[in-house]
Coordinates of C-alpha atoms and ligand atoms in Angstrom, one line a residue:
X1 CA 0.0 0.0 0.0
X2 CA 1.4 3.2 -1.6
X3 CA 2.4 6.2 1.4
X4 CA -0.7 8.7 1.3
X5 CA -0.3 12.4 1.7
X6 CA -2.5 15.5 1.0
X7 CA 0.5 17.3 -0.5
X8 CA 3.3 15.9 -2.5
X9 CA 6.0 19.0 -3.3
X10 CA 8.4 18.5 -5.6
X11 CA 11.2 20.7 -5.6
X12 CA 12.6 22.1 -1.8
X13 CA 13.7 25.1 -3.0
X14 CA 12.2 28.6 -1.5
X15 CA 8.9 28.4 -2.8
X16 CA 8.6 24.6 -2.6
X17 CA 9.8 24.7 1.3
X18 CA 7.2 28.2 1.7
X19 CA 4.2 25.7 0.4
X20 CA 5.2 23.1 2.5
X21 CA 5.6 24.3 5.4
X22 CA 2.4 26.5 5.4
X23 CA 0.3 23.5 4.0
X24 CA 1.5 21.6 7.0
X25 CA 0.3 24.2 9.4
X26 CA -2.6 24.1 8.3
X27 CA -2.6 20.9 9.2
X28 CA -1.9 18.6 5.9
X29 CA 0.2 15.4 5.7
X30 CA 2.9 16.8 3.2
X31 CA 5.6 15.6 1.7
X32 CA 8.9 17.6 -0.1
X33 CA 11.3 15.9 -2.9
X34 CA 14.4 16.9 -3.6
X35 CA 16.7 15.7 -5.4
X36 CA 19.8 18.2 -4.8
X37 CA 19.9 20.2 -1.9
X38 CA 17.5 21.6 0.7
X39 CA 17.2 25.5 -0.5
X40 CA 17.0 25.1 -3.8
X41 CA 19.1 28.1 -6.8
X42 CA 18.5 30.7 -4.3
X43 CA 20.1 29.5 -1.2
X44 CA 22.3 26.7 -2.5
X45 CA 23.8 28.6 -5.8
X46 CA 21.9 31.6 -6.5
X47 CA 20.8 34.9 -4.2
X48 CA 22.6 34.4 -1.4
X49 CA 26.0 32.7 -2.2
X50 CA 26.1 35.4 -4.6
X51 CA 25.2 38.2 -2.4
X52 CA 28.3 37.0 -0.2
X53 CA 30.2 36.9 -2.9
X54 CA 29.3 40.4 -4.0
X55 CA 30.0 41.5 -0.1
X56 CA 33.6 40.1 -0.9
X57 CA 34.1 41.9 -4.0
X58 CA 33.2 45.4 -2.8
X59 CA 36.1 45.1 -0.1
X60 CA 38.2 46.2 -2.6
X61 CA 37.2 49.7 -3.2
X62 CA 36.8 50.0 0.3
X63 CA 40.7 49.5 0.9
X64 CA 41.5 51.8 -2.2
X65 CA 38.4 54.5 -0.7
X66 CA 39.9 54.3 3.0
X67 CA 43.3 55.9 2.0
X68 CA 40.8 59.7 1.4
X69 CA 39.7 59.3 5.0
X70 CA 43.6 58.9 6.5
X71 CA 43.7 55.2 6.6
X72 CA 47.1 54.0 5.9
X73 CA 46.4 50.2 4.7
X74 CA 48.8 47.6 3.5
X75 CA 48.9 46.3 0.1
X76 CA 45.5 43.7 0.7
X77 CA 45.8 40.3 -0.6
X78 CA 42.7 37.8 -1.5
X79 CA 42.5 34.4 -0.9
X80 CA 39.7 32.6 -3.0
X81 CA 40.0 29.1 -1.5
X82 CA 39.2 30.8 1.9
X83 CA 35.9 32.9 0.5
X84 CA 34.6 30.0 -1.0
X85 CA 35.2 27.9 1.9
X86 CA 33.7 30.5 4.2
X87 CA 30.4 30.6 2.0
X88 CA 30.4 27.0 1.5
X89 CA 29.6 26.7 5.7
X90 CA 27.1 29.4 5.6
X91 CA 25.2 27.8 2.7
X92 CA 25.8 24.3 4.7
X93 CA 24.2 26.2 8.0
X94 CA 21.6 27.6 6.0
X95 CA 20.3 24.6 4.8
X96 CA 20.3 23.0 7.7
X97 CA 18.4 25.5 9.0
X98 CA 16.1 24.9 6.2
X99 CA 15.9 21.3 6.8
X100 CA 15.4 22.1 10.7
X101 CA 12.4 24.4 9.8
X102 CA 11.0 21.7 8.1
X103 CA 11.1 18.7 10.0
X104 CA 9.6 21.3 12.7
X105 CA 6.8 21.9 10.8
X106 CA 6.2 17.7 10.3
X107 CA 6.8 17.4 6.8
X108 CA 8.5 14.3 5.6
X109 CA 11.8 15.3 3.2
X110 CA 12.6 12.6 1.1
X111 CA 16.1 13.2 -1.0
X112 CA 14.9 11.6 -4.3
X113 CA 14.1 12.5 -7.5
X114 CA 10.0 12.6 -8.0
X115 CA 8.4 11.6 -11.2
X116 CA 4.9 11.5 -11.6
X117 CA 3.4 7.9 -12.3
X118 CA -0.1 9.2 -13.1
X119 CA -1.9 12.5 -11.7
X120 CA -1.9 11.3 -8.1
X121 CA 0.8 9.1 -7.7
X122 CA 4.7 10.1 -7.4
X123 CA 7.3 7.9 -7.8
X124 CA 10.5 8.5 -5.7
X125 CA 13.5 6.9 -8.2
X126 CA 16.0 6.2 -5.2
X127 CA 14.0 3.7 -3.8
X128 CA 11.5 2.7 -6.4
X129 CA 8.6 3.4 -4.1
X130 CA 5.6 5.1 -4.8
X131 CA 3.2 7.7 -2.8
X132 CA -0.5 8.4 -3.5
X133 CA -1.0 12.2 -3.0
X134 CA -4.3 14.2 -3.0
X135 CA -2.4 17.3 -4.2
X136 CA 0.7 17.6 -6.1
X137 CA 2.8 21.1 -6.1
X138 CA 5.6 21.5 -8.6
X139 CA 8.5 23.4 -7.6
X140 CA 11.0 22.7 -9.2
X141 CA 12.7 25.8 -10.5
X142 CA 14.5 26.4 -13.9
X143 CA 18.0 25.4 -15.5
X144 CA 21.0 27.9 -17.1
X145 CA 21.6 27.4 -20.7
X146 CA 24.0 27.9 -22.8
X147 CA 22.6 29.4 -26.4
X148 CA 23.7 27.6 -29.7
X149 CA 25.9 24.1 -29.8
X150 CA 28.7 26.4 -30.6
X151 CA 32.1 25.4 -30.8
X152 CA 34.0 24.7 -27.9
X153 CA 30.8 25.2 -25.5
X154 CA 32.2 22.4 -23.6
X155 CA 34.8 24.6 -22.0
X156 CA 31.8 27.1 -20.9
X157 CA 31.1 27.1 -17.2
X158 CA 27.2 28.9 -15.7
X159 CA 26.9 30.6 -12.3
X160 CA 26.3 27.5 -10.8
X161 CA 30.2 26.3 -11.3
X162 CA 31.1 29.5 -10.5
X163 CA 30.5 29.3 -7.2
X164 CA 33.3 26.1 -7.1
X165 CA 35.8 27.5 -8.9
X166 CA 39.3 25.9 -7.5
X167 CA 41.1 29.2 -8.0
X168 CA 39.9 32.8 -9.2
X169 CA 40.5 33.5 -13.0
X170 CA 42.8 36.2 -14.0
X171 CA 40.7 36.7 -17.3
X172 CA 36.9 36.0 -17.4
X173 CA 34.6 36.1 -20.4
X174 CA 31.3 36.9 -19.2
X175 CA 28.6 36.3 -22.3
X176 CA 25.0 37.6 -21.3
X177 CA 23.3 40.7 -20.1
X178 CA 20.9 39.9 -17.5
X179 CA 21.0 39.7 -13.9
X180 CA 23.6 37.2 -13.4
X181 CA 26.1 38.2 -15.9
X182 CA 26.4 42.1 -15.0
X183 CA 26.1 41.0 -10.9
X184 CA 29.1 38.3 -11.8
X185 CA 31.1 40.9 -13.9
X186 CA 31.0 42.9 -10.5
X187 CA 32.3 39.8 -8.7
X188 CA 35.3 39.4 -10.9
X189 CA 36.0 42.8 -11.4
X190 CA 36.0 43.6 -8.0
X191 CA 38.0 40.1 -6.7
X192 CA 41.1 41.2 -9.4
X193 CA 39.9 39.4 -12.6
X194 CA 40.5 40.9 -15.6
X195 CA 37.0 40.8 -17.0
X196 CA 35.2 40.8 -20.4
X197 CA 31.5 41.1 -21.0
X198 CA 30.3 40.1 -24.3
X199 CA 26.0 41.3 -24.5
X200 CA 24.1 40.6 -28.0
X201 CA 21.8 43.7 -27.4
X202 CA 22.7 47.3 -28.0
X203 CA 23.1 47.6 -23.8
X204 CA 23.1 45.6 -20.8
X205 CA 20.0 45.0 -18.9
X206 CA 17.3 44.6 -21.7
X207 CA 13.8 45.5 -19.8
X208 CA 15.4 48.3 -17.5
X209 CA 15.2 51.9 -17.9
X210 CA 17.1 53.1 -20.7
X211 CA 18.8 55.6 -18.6
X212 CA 19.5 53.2 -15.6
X213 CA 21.1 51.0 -18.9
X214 CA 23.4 53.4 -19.9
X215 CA 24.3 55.1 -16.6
X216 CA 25.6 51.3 -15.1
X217 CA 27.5 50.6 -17.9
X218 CA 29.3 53.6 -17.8
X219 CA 30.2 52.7 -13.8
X220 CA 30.8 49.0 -14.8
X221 CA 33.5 50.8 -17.7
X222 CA 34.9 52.9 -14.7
X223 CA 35.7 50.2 -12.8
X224 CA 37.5 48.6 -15.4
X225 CA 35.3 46.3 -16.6
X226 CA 35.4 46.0 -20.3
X227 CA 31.5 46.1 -22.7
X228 CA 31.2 44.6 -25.9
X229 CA 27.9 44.8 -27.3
X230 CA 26.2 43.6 -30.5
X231 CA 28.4 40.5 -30.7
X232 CA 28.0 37.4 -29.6
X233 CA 30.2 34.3 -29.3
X234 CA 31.0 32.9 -32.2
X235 CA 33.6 30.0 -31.4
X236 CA 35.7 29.0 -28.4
X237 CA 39.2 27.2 -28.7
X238 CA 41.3 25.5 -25.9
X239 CA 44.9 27.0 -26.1
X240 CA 47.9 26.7 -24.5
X241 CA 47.1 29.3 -22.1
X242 CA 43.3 29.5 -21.7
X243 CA 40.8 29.5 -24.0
X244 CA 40.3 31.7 -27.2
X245 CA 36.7 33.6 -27.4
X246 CA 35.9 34.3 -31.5
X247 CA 33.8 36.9 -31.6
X248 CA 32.3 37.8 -35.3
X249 CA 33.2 41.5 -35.3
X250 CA 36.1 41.7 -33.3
X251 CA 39.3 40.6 -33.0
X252 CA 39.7 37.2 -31.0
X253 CA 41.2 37.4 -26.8
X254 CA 42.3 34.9 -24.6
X255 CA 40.9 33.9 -21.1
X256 CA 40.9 31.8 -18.3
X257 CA 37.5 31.2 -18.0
X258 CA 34.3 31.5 -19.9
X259 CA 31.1 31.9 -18.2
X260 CA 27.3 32.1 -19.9
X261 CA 24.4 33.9 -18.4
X262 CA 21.7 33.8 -21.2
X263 CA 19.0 33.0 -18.6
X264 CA 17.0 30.2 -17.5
X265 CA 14.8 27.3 -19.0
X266 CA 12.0 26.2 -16.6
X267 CA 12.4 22.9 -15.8
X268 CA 9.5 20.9 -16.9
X269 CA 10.8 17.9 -18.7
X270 CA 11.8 14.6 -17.5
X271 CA 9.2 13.8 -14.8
X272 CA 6.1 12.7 -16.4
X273 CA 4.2 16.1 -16.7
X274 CA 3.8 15.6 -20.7
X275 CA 2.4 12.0 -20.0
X276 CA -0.6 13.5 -17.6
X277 CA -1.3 16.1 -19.7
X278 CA -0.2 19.1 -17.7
X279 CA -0.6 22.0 -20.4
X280 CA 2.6 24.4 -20.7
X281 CA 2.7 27.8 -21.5
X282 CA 4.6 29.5 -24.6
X283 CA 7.2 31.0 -22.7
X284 CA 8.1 27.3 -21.7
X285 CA 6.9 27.4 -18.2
X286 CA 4.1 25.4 -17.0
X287 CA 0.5 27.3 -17.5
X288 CA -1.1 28.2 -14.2
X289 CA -4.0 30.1 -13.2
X290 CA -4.0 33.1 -10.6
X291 CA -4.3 30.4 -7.9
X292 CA -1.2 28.6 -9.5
X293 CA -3.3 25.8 -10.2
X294 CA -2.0 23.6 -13.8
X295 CA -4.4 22.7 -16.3
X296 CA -5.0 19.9 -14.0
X297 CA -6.9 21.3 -11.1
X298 CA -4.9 19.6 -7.9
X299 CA -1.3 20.0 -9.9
X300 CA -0.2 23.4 -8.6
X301 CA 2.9 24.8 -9.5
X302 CA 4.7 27.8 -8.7
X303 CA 8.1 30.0 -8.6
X304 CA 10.3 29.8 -11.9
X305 CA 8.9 26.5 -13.3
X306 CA 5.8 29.0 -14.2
X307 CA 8.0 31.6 -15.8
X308 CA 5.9 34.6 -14.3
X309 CA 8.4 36.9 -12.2
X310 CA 11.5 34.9 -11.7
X311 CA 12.3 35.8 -8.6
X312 CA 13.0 34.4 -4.9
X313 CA 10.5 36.6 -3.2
X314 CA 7.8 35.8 -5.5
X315 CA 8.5 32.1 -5.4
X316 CA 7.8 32.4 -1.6
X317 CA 4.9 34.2 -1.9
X318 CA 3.5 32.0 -4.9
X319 CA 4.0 29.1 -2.6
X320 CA 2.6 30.3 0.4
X321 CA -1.0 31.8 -1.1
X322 CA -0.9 28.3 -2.9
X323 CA -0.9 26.4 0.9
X324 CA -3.2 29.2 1.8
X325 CA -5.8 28.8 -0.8
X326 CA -5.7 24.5 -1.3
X327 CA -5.3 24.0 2.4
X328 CA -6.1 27.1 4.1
X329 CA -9.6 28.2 3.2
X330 CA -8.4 31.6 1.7
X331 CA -8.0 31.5 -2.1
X332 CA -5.2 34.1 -2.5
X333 CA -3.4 34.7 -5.7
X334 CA -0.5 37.1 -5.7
X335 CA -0.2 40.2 -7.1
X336 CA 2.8 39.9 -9.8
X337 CA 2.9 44.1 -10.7
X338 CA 4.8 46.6 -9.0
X339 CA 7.9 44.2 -7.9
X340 CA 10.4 45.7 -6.6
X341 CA 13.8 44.1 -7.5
X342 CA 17.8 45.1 -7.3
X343 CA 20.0 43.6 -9.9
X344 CA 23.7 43.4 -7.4
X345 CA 26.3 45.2 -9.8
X346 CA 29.0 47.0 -8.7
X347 CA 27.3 49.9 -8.1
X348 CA 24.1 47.9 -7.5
X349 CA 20.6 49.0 -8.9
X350 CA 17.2 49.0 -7.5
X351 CA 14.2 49.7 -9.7
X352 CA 10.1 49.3 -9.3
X353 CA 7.5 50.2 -11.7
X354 CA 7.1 51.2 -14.8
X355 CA 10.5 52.7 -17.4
X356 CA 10.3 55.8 -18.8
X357 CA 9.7 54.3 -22.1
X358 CA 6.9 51.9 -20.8
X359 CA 5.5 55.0 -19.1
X360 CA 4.9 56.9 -22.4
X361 CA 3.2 54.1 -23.7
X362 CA 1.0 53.4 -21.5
X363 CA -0.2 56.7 -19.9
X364 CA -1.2 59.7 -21.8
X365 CA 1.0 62.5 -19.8
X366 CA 4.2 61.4 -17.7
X367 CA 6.7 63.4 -16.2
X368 CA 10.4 62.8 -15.4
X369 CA 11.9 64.0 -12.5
X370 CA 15.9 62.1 -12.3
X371 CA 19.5 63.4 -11.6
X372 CA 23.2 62.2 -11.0
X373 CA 25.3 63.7 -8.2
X374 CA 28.6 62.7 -6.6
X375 CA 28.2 61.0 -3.7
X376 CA 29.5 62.7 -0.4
X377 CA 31.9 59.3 0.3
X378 CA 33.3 60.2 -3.1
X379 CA 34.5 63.9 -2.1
X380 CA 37.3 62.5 0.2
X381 CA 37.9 58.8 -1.7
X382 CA 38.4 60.4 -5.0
X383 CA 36.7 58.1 -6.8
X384 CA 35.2 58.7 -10.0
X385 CA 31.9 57.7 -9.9
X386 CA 27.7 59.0 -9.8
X387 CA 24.8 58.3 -8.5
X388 CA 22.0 58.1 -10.8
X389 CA 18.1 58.4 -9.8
X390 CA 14.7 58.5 -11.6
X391 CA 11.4 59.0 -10.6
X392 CA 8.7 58.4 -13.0
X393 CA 5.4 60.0 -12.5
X394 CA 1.8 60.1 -14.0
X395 CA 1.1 63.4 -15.0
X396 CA -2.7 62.9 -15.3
X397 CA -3.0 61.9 -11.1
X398 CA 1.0 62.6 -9.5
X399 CA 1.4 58.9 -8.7
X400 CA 4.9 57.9 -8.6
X401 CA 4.6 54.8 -11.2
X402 CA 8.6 54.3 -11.3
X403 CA 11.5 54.5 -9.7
X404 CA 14.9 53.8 -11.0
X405 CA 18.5 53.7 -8.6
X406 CA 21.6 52.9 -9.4
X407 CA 24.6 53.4 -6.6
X408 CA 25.7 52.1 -3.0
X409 CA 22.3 50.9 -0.5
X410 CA 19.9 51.0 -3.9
X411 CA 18.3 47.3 -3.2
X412 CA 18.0 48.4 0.7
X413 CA 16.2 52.2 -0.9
X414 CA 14.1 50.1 -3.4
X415 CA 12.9 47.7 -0.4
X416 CA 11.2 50.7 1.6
X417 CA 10.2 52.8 -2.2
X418 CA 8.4 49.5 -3.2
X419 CA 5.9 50.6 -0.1
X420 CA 5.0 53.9 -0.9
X421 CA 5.0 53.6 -4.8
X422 CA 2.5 50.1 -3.9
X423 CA 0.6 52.9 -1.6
X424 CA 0.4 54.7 -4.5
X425 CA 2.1 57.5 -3.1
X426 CA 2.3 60.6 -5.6
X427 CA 4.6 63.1 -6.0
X428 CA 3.6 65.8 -3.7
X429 CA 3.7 62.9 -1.4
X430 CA 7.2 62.4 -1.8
X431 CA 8.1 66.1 -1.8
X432 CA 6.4 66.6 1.6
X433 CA 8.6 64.0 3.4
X434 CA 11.2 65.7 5.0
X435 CA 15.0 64.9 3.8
X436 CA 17.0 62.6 5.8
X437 CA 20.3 64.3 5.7
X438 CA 23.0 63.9 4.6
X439 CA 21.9 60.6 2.6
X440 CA 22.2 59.5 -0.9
X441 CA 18.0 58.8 -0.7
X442 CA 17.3 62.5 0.3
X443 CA 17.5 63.2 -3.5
X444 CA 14.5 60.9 -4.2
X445 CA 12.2 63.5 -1.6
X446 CA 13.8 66.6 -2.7
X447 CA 13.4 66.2 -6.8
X448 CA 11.8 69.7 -7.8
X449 CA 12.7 70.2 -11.5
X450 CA 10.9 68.2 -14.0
X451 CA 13.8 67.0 -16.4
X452 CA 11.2 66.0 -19.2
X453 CA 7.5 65.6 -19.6
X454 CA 5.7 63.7 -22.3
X455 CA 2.2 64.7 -23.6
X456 CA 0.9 62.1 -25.8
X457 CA -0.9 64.0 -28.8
X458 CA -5.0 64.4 -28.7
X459 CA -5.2 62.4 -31.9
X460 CA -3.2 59.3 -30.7
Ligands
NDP501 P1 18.3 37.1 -17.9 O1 17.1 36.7 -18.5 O2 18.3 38.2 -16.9 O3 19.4 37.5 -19.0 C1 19.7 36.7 -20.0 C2 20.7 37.4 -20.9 O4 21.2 36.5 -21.9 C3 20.0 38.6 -21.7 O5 20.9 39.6 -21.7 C4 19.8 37.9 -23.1 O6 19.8 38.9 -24.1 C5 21.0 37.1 -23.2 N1 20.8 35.9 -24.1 C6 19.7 35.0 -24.0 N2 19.9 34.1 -25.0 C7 21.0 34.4 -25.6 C8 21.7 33.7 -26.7 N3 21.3 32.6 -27.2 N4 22.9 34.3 -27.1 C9 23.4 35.4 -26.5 N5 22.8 36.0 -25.5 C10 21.6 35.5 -25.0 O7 18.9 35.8 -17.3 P2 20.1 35.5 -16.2 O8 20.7 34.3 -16.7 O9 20.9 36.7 -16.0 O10 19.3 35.3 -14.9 C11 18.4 34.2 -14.8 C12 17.2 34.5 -13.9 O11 17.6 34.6 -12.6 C13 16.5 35.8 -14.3 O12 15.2 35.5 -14.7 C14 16.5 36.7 -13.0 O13 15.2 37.1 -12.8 C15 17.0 35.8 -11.9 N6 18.0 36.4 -11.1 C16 17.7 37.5 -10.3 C17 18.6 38.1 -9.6 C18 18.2 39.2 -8.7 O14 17.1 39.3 -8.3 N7 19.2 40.1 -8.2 C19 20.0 37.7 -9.6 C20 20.3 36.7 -10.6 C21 19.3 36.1 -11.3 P3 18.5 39.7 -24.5 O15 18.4 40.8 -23.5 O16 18.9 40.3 -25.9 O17 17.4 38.8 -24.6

């Protein structure tokens, strides 16, 4: 006789562990597969190993900074072995305290791969057995690939083996323009490696405001980093010394490493879901409802494997308003607009709403209120560098609709924005809270000047 449970969850990463947990307290027999580690990208190889890793980089300007402010410091030295070994016992504590969390909470973890046998039955492949479950939630994330079967794409490493590297390259090819390549360019950069980023598009960070764009990849060109856009890679050779990137219109370079972020492929395949009939979406990610319920009614899924907003936070709150709705009494769907989200460059950006450019399509009068100062730190360091802010507003009722950061603290400013532009605070609102001074974020309350205002015409 097959193991029942109300809730099977495949995938124990954060939106798998947030539905399981919540499901059991409300009082469910649930069950969580996972087949890798407890914590899923985010914990185990994504947000937060990165996030350290981004802490680690940003030491650097730090030592150079502290020499403006009388600090005498000695000629710093970086040991990668030790950083990676240092993060490697957080992420082990962390999921541990994951696991704890958990088994607290009475769900039963079961370190397997799941496939489904039919609708309501799971197979666990480590041990053959099978469990009978009323509801199944799939969690299970999505996967980095690589583009085209070019040549040499062998020798091409994602984020995920980044983390392991066994020393720190000297020369790093960076191909992408997303999230992961621009936050990993800062990594490098910052940690010593000589690093080259190779983007197909016109700029980095397709989707963003265009002036955020532009104004973060002037700082990333500051900071040595070097841009190369419009190409993409066309061939990569093993030589004696590292490998040789081909790029079409450009002459070829050597590195010691060669790292894609092109983005991620929702990972639906391999465990049964064609064989029940679970429906996907075009995008690639498994169609869901607003109650992140499949084309089959108890098949939830949730987090990246839907392809909605791929990110942790959403993930979380996807898999706690599914626990909420199937086993809570309170059908609650999530609210996927207005996210708030910081992409961790070097300087880092923070962003909610809508772009200038999505702003003028959609509403009929906006106006632009932005600016780039020098921060105060920078007076006595000396470095070279600006902080850039946006605020974009609907002319027709004040509301703040957008706001775009780039510099030090933006993900931490963006946080606490996301509030008041969710309120739907308006501009007048924002001009009649008093500065907090001296902080970079007193610009975003003291913007008077309108730097541009768009009037669609009466005939469009
Ligand atoms: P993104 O989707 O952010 O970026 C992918 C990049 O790769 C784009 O610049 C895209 O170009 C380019 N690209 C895609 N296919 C090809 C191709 N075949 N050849 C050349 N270039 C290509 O993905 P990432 O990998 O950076 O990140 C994965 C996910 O992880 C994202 O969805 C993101 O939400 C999440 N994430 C979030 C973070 C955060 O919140 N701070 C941090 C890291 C990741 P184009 O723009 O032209 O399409």
């Amino acid at each position: 006789m097959p193991e029942q449970v109300d809730l099977f969850v495949v995938g124990a990463g954060s939106g798998g562990v947030r539905a399981a947990r919540i499901a059991a307290n409300h009082g469910a027999r649930v069950m969580i597969a996972e087949e890798y580690r407890v914590g899923g990208t985010c914990v185990i190889r994504g947000c937060v190993p990165k996030k350290l890793m981004v802490y680690a980089s940003r030491f650097a300007e730090e030592f150079e900074d502290a020499a403006g402010f009388g600090w005498s410091v000695p000629a710093p030295t970086f040991d990668w072995p030790k950083l990676i070994a240092s993060k490697d016992k957080e992420i082990a504590r962390l999921e541990t305290a994951y696991i704890a969390t958990l088994e607290r909470a009475k769900v039963k973890i079961v370190k397997s791969r799941a496939v489904l046998k039919d609708a309501h039955t799971v197979k666990l492949l480590t041990t053959g057995e099978t469990v009978r479950a009323k509801h199944i939630l799939i969690a299970t994330g999505a996967w980095p690939h690589h583009g085209a079967q070019i040549a040499g794409i062998e020798h091409v490493i994602s984020s995920n083996e980044a983390f392991h590297l066994p020393q720190l390259p000297k020369r790093i090819l960076i191909q992408g323009g997303g999230y992961i390549a621009v936050e990993f360019a800062g990594i490098f950069n910052g940690l010593g490696s000589e690093v080259t980023l190779v983007y197909r598009g016109e700029d980095i960070l397709r989707g963003f405001d265009d002036d955020l764009r532009a104004h973060l990849h002037k700082e990333m060109e500051r900071r040595g980093i070097k841009i190369v856009t419009r190409q993409i890679v066309e061939a990569i050779e093993k030589v004696e010394h590292g490998l040789c990137i081909s790029l079409p219109d450009h002459e070829s370079f050597t590195v010691d490493q060669a790292m894609f972020a092109l983005g991620r492929h929702p990972n639906v395949s391999g465990f049964g879901l064609e064989k029940i009939g679970v429906r996907l979406a075009k995008n690639g990610g498994i169609a869901v409802n607003e109650l992140s319920q499949s084309s089959i009614p108890h098949i939830g899924a949730i987090g990246d494997v839907t392809n909605r907003v791929n990110l942790t936070p959403v993930a979380i709150r996807e898999g706690h308003a599914y626990a909420d709705t199937v086993f809570g009494g309170k059908p609650t769907s999530v609210d996927h607009a207005n996210v708030p989200t910081a992409v961790f460059s070097e300087p880092e950006c923070g962003v909610i709403g809508l772009t200038e450019a999505q702003a003028i399509d959609l509403l009929p009068k906006v106006d632009i209120y932005k600016t780039s100062f020098r921060p105060l730190k920078a007076t006595l360091s000396g470095r070279d560098t600006r902080v850039f802010m946006k605020l974009v507003v609907d002319g027709s009722n004040d509301r703040v609709v957008g706001c775009h950061i780039v510099g030090e603290g933006a993900g931490e400013m963006i946080q606490l924005l996301g509030i008041a532009v969710r309120m739907k605070a308006t501009k007048a609102d924002f001009d009649a809270t008093m500065a907090v001074h001296p902080t970079m974020a007193e610009e975003l309350v003291t913007l008077r000047e309108k730097t541009a205002s768009h009037v669609r015409a009466a005939a469009e």
